[in-house]
Amino acid sequence: MRAAEKIIGRFAPTPTKFLHAGNIFCALISYLAAKSKGGKFLIRIEDLDKARCPDVSAKETLAALEFLGIVSDEEPIYQSRRTEAYERALDILSKRASLYPCFCTRAQLHAAEAPRLSDGVVVYDGACRNLSREEIARRTLERKPCLRVCVPDRTVNFRDGILGGYSQNLASSCGDFIVRRSDGVFAYQLAVVVDDGECGVTQVVRGSDLLSSTPRQIWLQRLLGYARPEYYHIPLMCDADGRKLGKSEGDDARRLFDRFTPNEILGGLAFAAGLLPELRTASLDELVRTFDFDKIRRDKIFLPEQFSYDLQ
Ligand code: GLU
């Protein structure tokens, strides 16, 4: 990135349900990281899978963030409305890399101790890479395939602003990955690259569970002609027992909004992150003024005790 270039950061929630405290934490750090450098902050609703992302969750997500003062500098983008952009990207991709239909079932992929990446994706063994035309035609009658992109035997290296150097060989540690699912929904990996690229995002702050996705995204960025943003993968928030918070685990931050003021929530999260030396209330403006990536804890970040979901 050139020194004079304005930072453009973003927060990209998947609104399956209401946010948990870790999601709010991530939104806060993304916001502070952009605003503390005089940059722009964007919110993107990652509702590619409409069946899993009801409109009401996106609305509640935006309202909750707004309650804290975390608002997008531009109208939020909804991935569910960007099909044409992803189709165009897929078209370009098909000219610069090879794409192929894959008929493997979930059960087949998850069978036999298949290695997995930190984002839960199974490393694909290329079983459908060389199917003949006849075989593809025959199998298409039986089930709809997903579309995979063939990855080269190449190692992608990058320096994460929090976690340091990271390398991944695409062929051996990741395998050919999905760019469009069998139900026609575009894959996260493709959509995130297109949207970050087209919005000129220069700084990606997100949970460390997505670290292993980044080499795939960097490779796609190169193929599609987008600039590479800087990456900051922050620790995931855990409860007092060290369990990572998760929407599917029933963690729901709604009660925080009923019981605490914005500055109590902001102060609690900033203290948990290491951004404040003591537990107290804090305004968003104060946190913007004092933000420093170096202060963020590198190990585990615990949900502040007063925000614990168990408390009645
Ligand atoms: N939508 C993803 C999530 O909610 C985040 C994607 C990203 O920040 O790249 O986990």
PDB file of C-alpha atoms and ligand atoms in Angstrom:
ATOM      1  CA  MET A   1       0.000   0.000   0.000  1.00  0.00           C
ATOM      2  CA  ARG A   2       1.289   3.477  -0.828  1.00  0.00           C
ATOM      3  CA  ALA A   3       1.884   5.687   2.221  1.00  0.00           C
ATOM      4  CA  ALA A   4      -0.589   8.366   1.176  1.00  0.00           C
ATOM      5  CA  GLU A   5      -3.370   5.912   0.380  1.00  0.00           C
ATOM      6  CA  LYS A   6      -6.440   6.223   2.559  1.00  0.00           C
ATOM      7  CA  ILE A   7      -7.205   3.175   4.666  1.00  0.00           C
ATOM      8  CA  ILE A   8     -10.475   1.454   3.856  1.00  0.00           C
ATOM      9  CA  GLY A   9     -11.490  -1.088   6.483  1.00  0.00           C
ATOM     10  CA  ARG A  10     -14.585  -3.219   6.751  1.00  0.00           C
ATOM     11  CA  PHE A  11     -16.622  -5.530   8.935  1.00  0.00           C
ATOM     12  CA  ALA A  12     -18.412  -8.348   7.120  1.00  0.00           C
ATOM     13  CA  PRO A  13     -20.895 -10.204   9.335  1.00  0.00           C
ATOM     14  CA  THR A  14     -22.835 -13.267   8.208  1.00  0.00           C
ATOM     15  CA  PRO A  15     -26.267 -12.566   9.723  1.00  0.00           C
ATOM     16  CA  THR A  16     -27.482 -16.091  10.405  1.00  0.00           C
ATOM     17  CA  LYS A  17     -28.550 -15.068  13.906  1.00  0.00           C
ATOM     18  CA  PHE A  18     -27.968 -12.198  16.292  1.00  0.00           C
ATOM     19  CA  LEU A  19     -24.320 -11.259  16.909  1.00  0.00           C
ATOM     20  CA  HIS A  20     -22.310 -12.733  19.778  1.00  0.00           C
ATOM     21  CA  ALA A  21     -19.870 -10.648  21.790  1.00  0.00           C
ATOM     22  CA  GLY A  22     -16.925 -11.882  19.674  1.00  0.00           C
ATOM     23  CA  ASN A  23     -18.583 -10.532  16.523  1.00  0.00           C
ATOM     24  CA  ILE A  24     -19.091  -7.150  18.196  1.00  0.00           C
ATOM     25  CA  PHE A  25     -15.483  -7.218  19.325  1.00  0.00           C
ATOM     26  CA  CYS A  26     -14.367  -7.836  15.734  1.00  0.00           C
ATOM     27  CA  ALA A  27     -16.602  -5.021  14.447  1.00  0.00           C
ATOM     28  CA  LEU A  28     -15.146  -2.688  17.056  1.00  0.00           C
ATOM     29  CA  ILE A  29     -11.510  -3.479  16.246  1.00  0.00           C
ATOM     30  CA  SER A  30     -12.133  -3.167  12.470  1.00  0.00           C
ATOM     31  CA  TYR A  31     -13.784   0.202  13.060  1.00  0.00           C
ATOM     32  CA  LEU A  32     -11.055   1.507  15.373  1.00  0.00           C
ATOM     33  CA  ALA A  33      -8.269   0.300  13.079  1.00  0.00           C
ATOM     34  CA  ALA A  34      -9.695   2.258  10.142  1.00  0.00           C
ATOM     35  CA  LYS A  35     -10.880   5.350  11.996  1.00  0.00           C
ATOM     36  CA  SER A  36      -7.746   5.801  14.109  1.00  0.00           C
ATOM     37  CA  LYS A  37      -5.830   6.320  10.842  1.00  0.00           C
ATOM     38  CA  GLY A  38      -8.401   8.729   9.402  1.00  0.00           C
ATOM     39  CA  GLY A  39      -9.696   5.973   7.154  1.00  0.00           C
ATOM     40  CA  LYS A  40     -13.074   4.869   5.907  1.00  0.00           C
ATOM     41  CA  PHE A  41     -15.101   2.053   7.447  1.00  0.00           C
ATOM     42  CA  LEU A  42     -17.549  -0.136   5.535  1.00  0.00           C
ATOM     43  CA  ILE A  43     -20.063  -2.774   6.597  1.00  0.00           C
ATOM     44  CA  ARG A  44     -20.880  -5.638   4.267  1.00  0.00           C
ATOM     45  CA  ILE A  45     -23.695  -8.064   4.984  1.00  0.00           C
ATOM     46  CA  GLU A  46     -22.517 -11.534   3.943  1.00  0.00           C
ATOM     47  CA  ASP A  47     -25.944 -13.013   3.321  1.00  0.00           C
ATOM     48  CA  LEU A  48     -24.987 -15.108   0.292  1.00  0.00           C
ATOM     49  CA  ASP A  49     -26.932 -18.001   1.731  1.00  0.00           C
ATOM     50  CA  LYS A  50     -30.348 -16.362   1.956  1.00  0.00           C
ATOM     51  CA  ALA A  51     -31.916 -19.479   3.414  1.00  0.00           C
ATOM     52  CA  ARG A  52     -29.655 -19.185   6.463  1.00  0.00           C
ATOM     53  CA  CYS A  53     -29.607 -15.395   6.715  1.00  0.00           C
ATOM     54  CA  PRO A  54     -33.053 -13.918   7.328  1.00  0.00           C
ATOM     55  CA  ASP A  55     -33.436 -10.190   6.595  1.00  0.00           C
ATOM     56  CA  VAL A  56     -34.351  -9.544  10.211  1.00  0.00           C
ATOM     57  CA  SER A  57     -30.908 -10.694  11.394  1.00  0.00           C
ATOM     58  CA  ALA A  58     -29.149  -8.276   9.048  1.00  0.00           C
ATOM     59  CA  LYS A  59     -31.410  -5.482  10.280  1.00  0.00           C
ATOM     60  CA  GLU A  60     -30.773  -6.333  13.930  1.00  0.00           C
ATOM     61  CA  THR A  61     -27.029  -6.603  13.302  1.00  0.00           C
ATOM     62  CA  LEU A  62     -26.886  -3.112  11.801  1.00  0.00           C
ATOM     63  CA  ALA A  63     -29.097  -1.685  14.569  1.00  0.00           C
ATOM     64  CA  ALA A  64     -26.923  -3.228  17.301  1.00  0.00           C
ATOM     65  CA  LEU A  65     -23.749  -1.805  15.753  1.00  0.00           C
ATOM     66  CA  GLU A  66     -25.390   1.576  15.316  1.00  0.00           C
ATOM     67  CA  PHE A  67     -26.335   1.570  19.016  1.00  0.00           C
ATOM     68  CA  LEU A  68     -22.573   1.470  19.666  1.00  0.00           C
ATOM     69  CA  GLY A  69     -21.860   4.162  17.066  1.00  0.00           C
ATOM     70  CA  ILE A  70     -20.308   1.667  14.643  1.00  0.00           C
ATOM     71  CA  VAL A  71     -21.798   2.746  11.330  1.00  0.00           C
ATOM     72  CA  SER A  72     -20.702   2.271   7.748  1.00  0.00           C
ATOM     73  CA  ASP A  73     -19.432   5.326   5.865  1.00  0.00           C
ATOM     74  CA  GLU A  74     -21.319   4.080   2.814  1.00  0.00           C
ATOM     75  CA  GLU A  75     -24.614   2.236   2.360  1.00  0.00           C
ATOM     76  CA  PRO A  76     -23.926  -1.326   3.519  1.00  0.00           C
ATOM     77  CA  ILE A  77     -23.462  -3.836   0.718  1.00  0.00           C
ATOM     78  CA  TYR A  78     -25.594  -7.006   0.708  1.00  0.00           C
ATOM     79  CA  GLN A  79     -23.930  -9.971  -0.953  1.00  0.00           C
ATOM     80  CA  SER A  80     -27.324 -11.435  -1.798  1.00  0.00           C
ATOM     81  CA  ARG A  81     -27.789  -8.535  -4.228  1.00  0.00           C
ATOM     82  CA  ARG A  82     -24.455  -8.899  -6.003  1.00  0.00           C
ATOM     83  CA  THR A  83     -24.987 -12.009  -8.104  1.00  0.00           C
ATOM     84  CA  GLU A  84     -23.982 -10.247 -11.332  1.00  0.00           C
ATOM     85  CA  ALA A  85     -20.630  -9.149  -9.935  1.00  0.00           C
ATOM     86  CA  TYR A  86     -19.844 -12.727  -8.841  1.00  0.00           C
ATOM     87  CA  GLU A  87     -20.958 -14.124 -12.204  1.00  0.00           C
ATOM     88  CA  ARG A  88     -18.618 -11.703 -13.963  1.00  0.00           C
ATOM     89  CA  ALA A  89     -15.753 -12.707 -11.681  1.00  0.00           C
ATOM     90  CA  LEU A  90     -16.418 -16.386 -12.263  1.00  0.00           C
ATOM     91  CA  ASP A  91     -16.345 -15.753 -15.972  1.00  0.00           C
ATOM     92  CA  ILE A  92     -12.941 -14.035 -15.731  1.00  0.00           C
ATOM     93  CA  LEU A  93     -11.697 -16.784 -13.443  1.00  0.00           C
ATOM     94  CA  SER A  94     -12.731 -19.472 -15.907  1.00  0.00           C
ATOM     95  CA  LYS A  95     -10.417 -17.853 -18.485  1.00  0.00           C
ATOM     96  CA  ARG A  96      -7.442 -17.612 -16.132  1.00  0.00           C
ATOM     97  CA  ALA A  97      -7.683 -20.855 -14.185  1.00  0.00           C
ATOM     98  CA  SER A  98      -9.400 -24.137 -14.697  1.00  0.00           C
ATOM     99  CA  LEU A  99     -12.767 -24.782 -13.093  1.00  0.00           C
ATOM    100  CA  TYR A 100     -14.441 -28.170 -12.866  1.00  0.00           C
ATOM    101  CA  PRO A 101     -17.642 -29.684 -11.504  1.00  0.00           C
ATOM    102  CA  CYS A 102     -17.310 -31.758  -8.364  1.00  0.00           C
ATOM    103  CA  PHE A 103     -19.889 -34.359  -7.405  1.00  0.00           C
ATOM    104  CA  CYS A 104     -18.435 -35.456  -4.078  1.00  0.00           C
ATOM    105  CA  THR A 105     -20.992 -35.605  -1.296  1.00  0.00           C
ATOM    106  CA  ARG A 106     -20.488 -34.086   2.122  1.00  0.00           C
ATOM    107  CA  ALA A 107     -20.241 -37.594   3.543  1.00  0.00           C
ATOM    108  CA  GLN A 108     -17.488 -38.515   1.058  1.00  0.00           C
ATOM    109  CA  LEU A 109     -15.519 -35.375   1.829  1.00  0.00           C
ATOM    110  CA  HIS A 110     -15.773 -35.794   5.558  1.00  0.00           C
ATOM    111  CA  ALA A 111     -15.076 -39.522   5.500  1.00  0.00           C
ATOM    112  CA  ALA A 112     -11.634 -40.950   6.224  1.00  0.00           C
ATOM    113  CA  GLU A 113      -9.634 -38.593   8.387  1.00  0.00           C
ATOM    114  CA  ALA A 114      -9.516 -35.872   5.738  1.00  0.00           C
ATOM    115  CA  PRO A 115      -7.251 -33.032   6.921  1.00  0.00           C
ATOM    116  CA  ARG A 116      -8.971 -29.730   7.594  1.00  0.00           C
ATOM    117  CA  LEU A 117      -8.019 -26.089   7.497  1.00  0.00           C
ATOM    118  CA  SER A 118      -8.616 -23.771  10.463  1.00  0.00           C
ATOM    119  CA  ASP A 119     -11.838 -22.489   8.878  1.00  0.00           C
ATOM    120  CA  GLY A 120     -13.191 -26.054   8.914  1.00  0.00           C
ATOM    121  CA  VAL A 121     -12.806 -26.693   5.176  1.00  0.00           C
ATOM    122  CA  VAL A 122     -11.691 -30.199   4.224  1.00  0.00           C
ATOM    123  CA  VAL A 123      -8.490 -30.302   2.153  1.00  0.00           C
ATOM    124  CA  TYR A 124      -9.776 -31.624  -1.194  1.00  0.00           C
ATOM    125  CA  ASP A 125      -8.015 -34.595  -2.736  1.00  0.00           C
ATOM    126  CA  GLY A 126      -8.956 -33.738  -6.348  1.00  0.00           C
ATOM    127  CA  ALA A 127     -11.205 -36.790  -6.815  1.00  0.00           C
ATOM    128  CA  CYS A 128     -13.327 -35.108  -9.535  1.00  0.00           C
ATOM    129  CA  ARG A 129     -10.525 -33.158 -11.243  1.00  0.00           C
ATOM    130  CA  ASN A 130     -10.099 -35.415 -14.252  1.00  0.00           C
ATOM    131  CA  LEU A 131     -13.570 -36.727 -14.966  1.00  0.00           C
ATOM    132  CA  SER A 132     -14.324 -37.363 -18.639  1.00  0.00           C
ATOM    133  CA  ARG A 133     -17.099 -35.444 -20.431  1.00  0.00           C
ATOM    134  CA  GLU A 134     -19.227 -38.585 -20.454  1.00  0.00           C
ATOM    135  CA  GLU A 135     -18.726 -39.119 -16.745  1.00  0.00           C
ATOM    136  CA  ILE A 136     -19.662 -35.490 -16.009  1.00  0.00           C
ATOM    137  CA  ALA A 137     -22.813 -35.801 -18.144  1.00  0.00           C
ATOM    138  CA  ARG A 138     -23.790 -39.052 -16.448  1.00  0.00           C
ATOM    139  CA  ARG A 139     -23.214 -37.759 -12.915  1.00  0.00           C
ATOM    140  CA  THR A 140     -25.012 -34.480 -13.608  1.00  0.00           C
ATOM    141  CA  LEU A 141     -28.182 -36.504 -14.103  1.00  0.00           C
ATOM    142  CA  GLU A 142     -27.796 -37.841 -10.578  1.00  0.00           C
ATOM    143  CA  ARG A 143     -26.845 -34.735  -8.610  1.00  0.00           C
ATOM    144  CA  LYS A 144     -25.977 -31.092  -9.089  1.00  0.00           C
ATOM    145  CA  PRO A 145     -22.244 -30.473  -8.866  1.00  0.00           C
ATOM    146  CA  CYS A 146     -20.437 -27.667  -7.115  1.00  0.00           C
ATOM    147  CA  LEU A 147     -17.712 -25.818  -9.016  1.00  0.00           C
ATOM    148  CA  ARG A 148     -14.092 -25.991  -7.913  1.00  0.00           C
ATOM    149  CA  VAL A 149     -11.085 -24.034  -9.068  1.00  0.00           C
ATOM    150  CA  CYS A 150      -7.882 -25.930  -9.719  1.00  0.00           C
ATOM    151  CA  VAL A 151      -5.039 -24.570  -7.588  1.00  0.00           C
ATOM    152  CA  PRO A 152      -1.370 -24.635  -8.618  1.00  0.00           C
ATOM    153  CA  ASP A 153       1.426 -26.233  -6.615  1.00  0.00           C
ATOM    154  CA  ARG A 154       2.392 -22.816  -5.280  1.00  0.00           C
ATOM    155  CA  THR A 155       3.114 -21.437  -1.839  1.00  0.00           C
ATOM    156  CA  VAL A 156       1.447 -18.157  -0.921  1.00  0.00           C
ATOM    157  CA  ASN A 157       3.241 -16.109   1.742  1.00  0.00           C
ATOM    158  CA  PHE A 158       1.979 -13.064   3.530  1.00  0.00           C
ATOM    159  CA  ARG A 159       2.639 -11.159   6.740  1.00  0.00           C
ATOM    160  CA  ASP A 160      -0.296 -10.856   9.078  1.00  0.00           C
ATOM    161  CA  GLY A 161      -0.294  -7.672  11.165  1.00  0.00           C
ATOM    162  CA  ILE A 162      -1.057  -9.640  14.337  1.00  0.00           C
ATOM    163  CA  LEU A 163       0.128 -13.192  13.759  1.00  0.00           C
ATOM    164  CA  GLY A 164       3.250 -12.538  11.672  1.00  0.00           C
ATOM    165  CA  GLY A 165       4.443 -14.552   8.664  1.00  0.00           C
ATOM    166  CA  TYR A 166       2.144 -17.227   7.235  1.00  0.00           C
ATOM    167  CA  SER A 167       2.758 -19.580   4.302  1.00  0.00           C
ATOM    168  CA  GLN A 168       0.517 -22.120   2.697  1.00  0.00           C
ATOM    169  CA  ASN A 169       1.039 -24.390  -0.261  1.00  0.00           C
ATOM    170  CA  LEU A 170      -2.252 -24.249  -2.101  1.00  0.00           C
ATOM    171  CA  ALA A 171      -2.048 -27.709  -3.638  1.00  0.00           C
ATOM    172  CA  SER A 172      -0.936 -29.706  -0.606  1.00  0.00           C
ATOM    173  CA  SER A 173      -2.486 -27.727   2.277  1.00  0.00           C
ATOM    174  CA  CYS A 174      -5.722 -26.574   0.722  1.00  0.00           C
ATOM    175  CA  GLY A 175      -6.544 -28.313  -2.548  1.00  0.00           C
ATOM    176  CA  ASP A 176      -8.934 -27.224  -5.284  1.00  0.00           C
ATOM    177  CA  PHE A 177     -11.607 -25.190  -3.568  1.00  0.00           C
ATOM    178  CA  ILE A 178     -15.265 -24.380  -4.144  1.00  0.00           C
ATOM    179  CA  VAL A 179     -16.183 -21.169  -5.948  1.00  0.00           C
ATOM    180  CA  ARG A 180     -19.863 -21.977  -6.408  1.00  0.00           C
ATOM    181  CA  ARG A 181     -21.843 -24.397  -4.316  1.00  0.00           C
ATOM    182  CA  SER A 182     -24.024 -27.171  -5.733  1.00  0.00           C
ATOM    183  CA  ASP A 183     -27.154 -25.155  -4.884  1.00  0.00           C
ATOM    184  CA  GLY A 184     -25.833 -22.302  -7.060  1.00  0.00           C
ATOM    185  CA  VAL A 185     -24.808 -20.048  -4.164  1.00  0.00           C
ATOM    186  CA  PHE A 186     -21.440 -18.354  -4.762  1.00  0.00           C
ATOM    187  CA  ALA A 187     -18.758 -19.371  -2.317  1.00  0.00           C
ATOM    188  CA  TYR A 188     -17.534 -17.093   0.436  1.00  0.00           C
ATOM    189  CA  GLN A 189     -13.959 -17.193  -0.941  1.00  0.00           C
ATOM    190  CA  LEU A 190     -14.989 -15.765  -4.289  1.00  0.00           C
ATOM    191  CA  ALA A 191     -17.492 -13.209  -2.984  1.00  0.00           C
ATOM    192  CA  VAL A 192     -15.150 -11.835  -0.318  1.00  0.00           C
ATOM    193  CA  VAL A 193     -12.390 -11.241  -2.872  1.00  0.00           C
ATOM    194  CA  VAL A 194     -14.721  -9.567  -5.369  1.00  0.00           C
ATOM    195  CA  ASP A 195     -16.316  -7.320  -2.746  1.00  0.00           C
ATOM    196  CA  ASP A 196     -13.111  -6.335  -0.964  1.00  0.00           C
ATOM    197  CA  GLY A 197     -11.522  -5.708  -4.377  1.00  0.00           C
ATOM    198  CA  GLU A 198     -14.367  -3.656  -5.831  1.00  0.00           C
ATOM    199  CA  CYS A 199     -14.793  -1.584  -2.650  1.00  0.00           C
ATOM    200  CA  GLY A 200     -11.059  -0.840  -2.572  1.00  0.00           C
ATOM    201  CA  VAL A 201     -10.634  -2.383   0.890  1.00  0.00           C
ATOM    202  CA  THR A 202      -7.033  -1.936   2.040  1.00  0.00           C
ATOM    203  CA  GLN A 203      -7.280  -3.356   5.562  1.00  0.00           C
ATOM    204  CA  VAL A 204      -8.997  -6.588   6.590  1.00  0.00           C
ATOM    205  CA  VAL A 205      -9.477  -7.149  10.331  1.00  0.00           C
ATOM    206  CA  ARG A 206     -11.219 -10.428  11.199  1.00  0.00           C
ATOM    207  CA  GLY A 207     -11.093 -13.493  13.440  1.00  0.00           C
ATOM    208  CA  SER A 208      -8.046 -15.760  13.414  1.00  0.00           C
ATOM    209  CA  ASP A 209     -10.220 -18.690  12.284  1.00  0.00           C
ATOM    210  CA  LEU A 210     -10.039 -17.156   8.797  1.00  0.00           C
ATOM    211  CA  LEU A 211      -6.226 -17.031   8.668  1.00  0.00           C
ATOM    212  CA  SER A 212      -6.032 -20.209   6.596  1.00  0.00           C
ATOM    213  CA  SER A 213      -8.535 -18.802   4.046  1.00  0.00           C
ATOM    214  CA  THR A 214      -6.275 -15.868   3.288  1.00  0.00           C
ATOM    215  CA  PRO A 215      -3.841 -17.602   0.881  1.00  0.00           C
ATOM    216  CA  ARG A 216      -6.810 -18.727  -1.261  1.00  0.00           C
ATOM    217  CA  GLN A 217      -8.092 -15.159  -1.282  1.00  0.00           C
ATOM    218  CA  ILE A 218      -4.681 -13.695  -2.142  1.00  0.00           C
ATOM    219  CA  TRP A 219      -4.375 -16.116  -5.053  1.00  0.00           C
ATOM    220  CA  LEU A 220      -7.864 -15.232  -6.323  1.00  0.00           C
ATOM    221  CA  GLN A 221      -7.067 -11.509  -5.961  1.00  0.00           C
ATOM    222  CA  ARG A 222      -4.083 -11.930  -8.259  1.00  0.00           C
ATOM    223  CA  LEU A 223      -6.087 -13.819 -10.856  1.00  0.00           C
ATOM    224  CA  LEU A 224      -8.906 -11.291 -10.792  1.00  0.00           C
ATOM    225  CA  GLY A 225      -6.587  -8.265 -10.783  1.00  0.00           C
ATOM    226  CA  TYR A 226      -7.363  -6.808  -7.349  1.00  0.00           C
ATOM    227  CA  ALA A 227      -4.842  -5.255  -4.965  1.00  0.00           C
ATOM    228  CA  ARG A 228      -3.938  -7.156  -1.805  1.00  0.00           C
ATOM    229  CA  PRO A 229      -5.206  -5.597   1.441  1.00  0.00           C
ATOM    230  CA  GLU A 230      -3.278  -5.785   4.708  1.00  0.00           C
ATOM    231  CA  TYR A 231      -4.498  -8.491   7.047  1.00  0.00           C
ATOM    232  CA  TYR A 232      -4.963  -8.481  10.817  1.00  0.00           C
ATOM    233  CA  HIS A 233      -6.330 -11.728  12.225  1.00  0.00           C
ATOM    234  CA  ILE A 234      -7.408 -11.089  15.794  1.00  0.00           C
ATOM    235  CA  PRO A 235      -7.868 -13.714  18.531  1.00  0.00           C
ATOM    236  CA  LEU A 236     -11.351 -15.159  18.885  1.00  0.00           C
ATOM    237  CA  MET A 237     -13.262 -14.295  22.022  1.00  0.00           C
ATOM    238  CA  CYS A 238     -13.742 -17.119  24.550  1.00  0.00           C
ATOM    239  CA  ASP A 239     -15.896 -17.602  27.627  1.00  0.00           C
ATOM    240  CA  ALA A 240     -14.329 -18.089  31.074  1.00  0.00           C
ATOM    241  CA  ASP A 241     -13.747 -21.803  30.325  1.00  0.00           C
ATOM    242  CA  GLY A 242     -11.784 -20.999  27.187  1.00  0.00           C
ATOM    243  CA  ARG A 243     -14.582 -22.074  24.814  1.00  0.00           C
ATOM    244  CA  LYS A 244     -14.764 -19.993  21.631  1.00  0.00           C
ATOM    245  CA  LEU A 245     -18.022 -18.073  21.370  1.00  0.00           C
ATOM    246  CA  GLY A 246     -20.203 -19.166  18.474  1.00  0.00           C
ATOM    247  CA  LYS A 247     -23.674 -18.365  17.227  1.00  0.00           C
ATOM    248  CA  SER A 248     -24.373 -22.061  16.774  1.00  0.00           C
ATOM    249  CA  GLU A 249     -23.363 -22.596  20.410  1.00  0.00           C
ATOM    250  CA  GLY A 250     -26.215 -20.334  21.449  1.00  0.00           C
ATOM    251  CA  ASP A 251     -24.102 -17.296  22.283  1.00  0.00           C
ATOM    252  CA  ASP A 252     -26.255 -14.239  21.695  1.00  0.00           C
ATOM    253  CA  ALA A 253     -25.271 -10.724  22.718  1.00  0.00           C
ATOM    254  CA  ARG A 254     -28.830  -9.398  22.769  1.00  0.00           C
ATOM    255  CA  ARG A 255     -28.860  -9.200  26.544  1.00  0.00           C
ATOM    256  CA  LEU A 256     -25.873  -6.822  26.501  1.00  0.00           C
ATOM    257  CA  PHE A 257     -27.932  -4.302  24.605  1.00  0.00           C
ATOM    258  CA  ASP A 258     -30.762  -4.562  27.122  1.00  0.00           C
ATOM    259  CA  ARG A 259     -28.570  -4.193  30.193  1.00  0.00           C
ATOM    260  CA  PHE A 260     -25.592  -1.992  29.365  1.00  0.00           C
ATOM    261  CA  THR A 261     -25.032   1.429  27.893  1.00  0.00           C
ATOM    262  CA  PRO A 262     -22.980   1.732  24.687  1.00  0.00           C
ATOM    263  CA  ASN A 263     -19.991   3.059  26.640  1.00  0.00           C
ATOM    264  CA  GLU A 264     -20.180   0.189  29.128  1.00  0.00           C
ATOM    265  CA  ILE A 265     -20.136  -2.342  26.279  1.00  0.00           C
ATOM    266  CA  LEU A 266     -17.332  -0.520  24.452  1.00  0.00           C
ATOM    267  CA  GLY A 267     -15.246  -0.149  27.633  1.00  0.00           C
ATOM    268  CA  GLY A 268     -15.749  -3.814  28.569  1.00  0.00           C
ATOM    269  CA  LEU A 269     -14.695  -5.071  25.136  1.00  0.00           C
ATOM    270  CA  ALA A 270     -11.750  -2.664  24.909  1.00  0.00           C
ATOM    271  CA  PHE A 271     -10.516  -3.783  28.335  1.00  0.00           C
ATOM    272  CA  ALA A 272     -10.851  -7.452  27.335  1.00  0.00           C
ATOM    273  CA  ALA A 273      -8.821  -6.729  24.201  1.00  0.00           C
ATOM    274  CA  GLY A 274      -6.005  -5.032  26.118  1.00  0.00           C
ATOM    275  CA  LEU A 275      -6.857  -1.581  24.764  1.00  0.00           C
ATOM    276  CA  LEU A 276      -7.714  -0.169  28.208  1.00  0.00           C
ATOM    277  CA  PRO A 277      -5.594  -0.791  31.321  1.00  0.00           C
ATOM    278  CA  GLU A 278      -8.639  -0.982  33.602  1.00  0.00           C
ATOM    279  CA  LEU A 279     -12.289  -1.908  33.357  1.00  0.00           C
ATOM    280  CA  ARG A 280     -14.344   1.235  32.874  1.00  0.00           C
ATOM    281  CA  THR A 281     -16.681   2.876  30.430  1.00  0.00           C
ATOM    282  CA  ALA A 282     -15.213   4.360  27.272  1.00  0.00           C
ATOM    283  CA  SER A 283     -16.581   6.330  24.347  1.00  0.00           C
ATOM    284  CA  LEU A 284     -15.976   5.315  20.772  1.00  0.00           C
ATOM    285  CA  ASP A 285     -14.134   8.612  20.208  1.00  0.00           C
ATOM    286  CA  GLU A 286     -11.723   7.938  23.055  1.00  0.00           C
ATOM    287  CA  LEU A 287     -11.048   4.435  21.715  1.00  0.00           C
ATOM    288  CA  VAL A 288     -10.442   5.802  18.215  1.00  0.00           C
ATOM    289  CA  ARG A 289      -7.937   8.332  19.608  1.00  0.00           C
ATOM    290  CA  THR A 290      -6.007   5.770  21.651  1.00  0.00           C
ATOM    291  CA  PHE A 291      -6.193   2.696  19.396  1.00  0.00           C
ATOM    292  CA  ASP A 292      -2.979   0.786  18.829  1.00  0.00           C
ATOM    293  CA  PHE A 293      -2.776  -2.701  17.281  1.00  0.00           C
ATOM    294  CA  ASP A 294       0.268  -3.443  19.458  1.00  0.00           C
ATOM    295  CA  LYS A 295      -1.871  -3.287  22.592  1.00  0.00           C
ATOM    296  CA  ILE A 296      -4.219  -6.064  21.464  1.00  0.00           C
ATOM    297  CA  ARG A 297      -3.667  -9.314  23.357  1.00  0.00           C
ATOM    298  CA  ARG A 298      -2.110 -11.967  21.186  1.00  0.00           C
ATOM    299  CA  ASP A 299      -3.335 -14.950  23.183  1.00  0.00           C
ATOM    300  CA  LYS A 300      -6.914 -15.520  24.257  1.00  0.00           C
ATOM    301  CA  ILE A 301      -9.432 -12.753  24.653  1.00  0.00           C
ATOM    302  CA  PHE A 302     -11.996 -13.539  27.319  1.00  0.00           C
ATOM    303  CA  LEU A 303     -15.568 -12.347  27.411  1.00  0.00           C
ATOM    304  CA  PRO A 304     -15.702  -9.780  30.231  1.00  0.00           C
ATOM    305  CA  GLU A 305     -17.258 -11.436  33.281  1.00  0.00           C
ATOM    306  CA  GLN A 306     -20.111  -8.951  33.549  1.00  0.00           C
ATOM    307  CA  PHE A 307     -21.130  -9.828  29.964  1.00  0.00           C
ATOM    308  CA  SER A 308     -21.256 -13.564  30.673  1.00  0.00           C
ATOM    309  CA  TYR A 309     -24.246 -15.216  29.027  1.00  0.00           C
ATOM    310  CA  ASP A 310     -24.885 -17.335  32.131  1.00  0.00           C
ATOM    311  CA  LEU A 311     -25.668 -14.338  34.321  1.00  0.00           C
ATOM    312  CA  GLN A 312     -29.363 -13.812  34.721  1.00  0.00           C
TER     313      GLN A 312
HETATM  314  N1  GLU B   1     -18.580 -13.286   7.062  1.00  0.00           N
HETATM  315  C1  GLU B   1     -17.484 -13.834   7.779  1.00  0.00           C
HETATM  316  C2  GLU B   1     -17.917 -14.144   9.207  1.00  0.00           C
HETATM  317  O1  GLU B   1     -18.944 -13.640   9.661  1.00  0.00           O
HETATM  318  C3  GLU B   1     -16.292 -12.910   7.845  1.00  0.00           C
HETATM  319  C4  GLU B   1     -15.648 -12.751   6.535  1.00  0.00           C
HETATM  320  C5  GLU B   1     -14.425 -11.873   6.502  1.00  0.00           C
HETATM  321  O2  GLU B   1     -14.262 -11.018   7.369  1.00  0.00           O
HETATM  322  O3  GLU B   1     -13.665 -12.039   5.559  1.00  0.00           O
HETATM  323  O4  GLU B   1     -17.239 -14.911   9.849  1.00  0.00           O
END
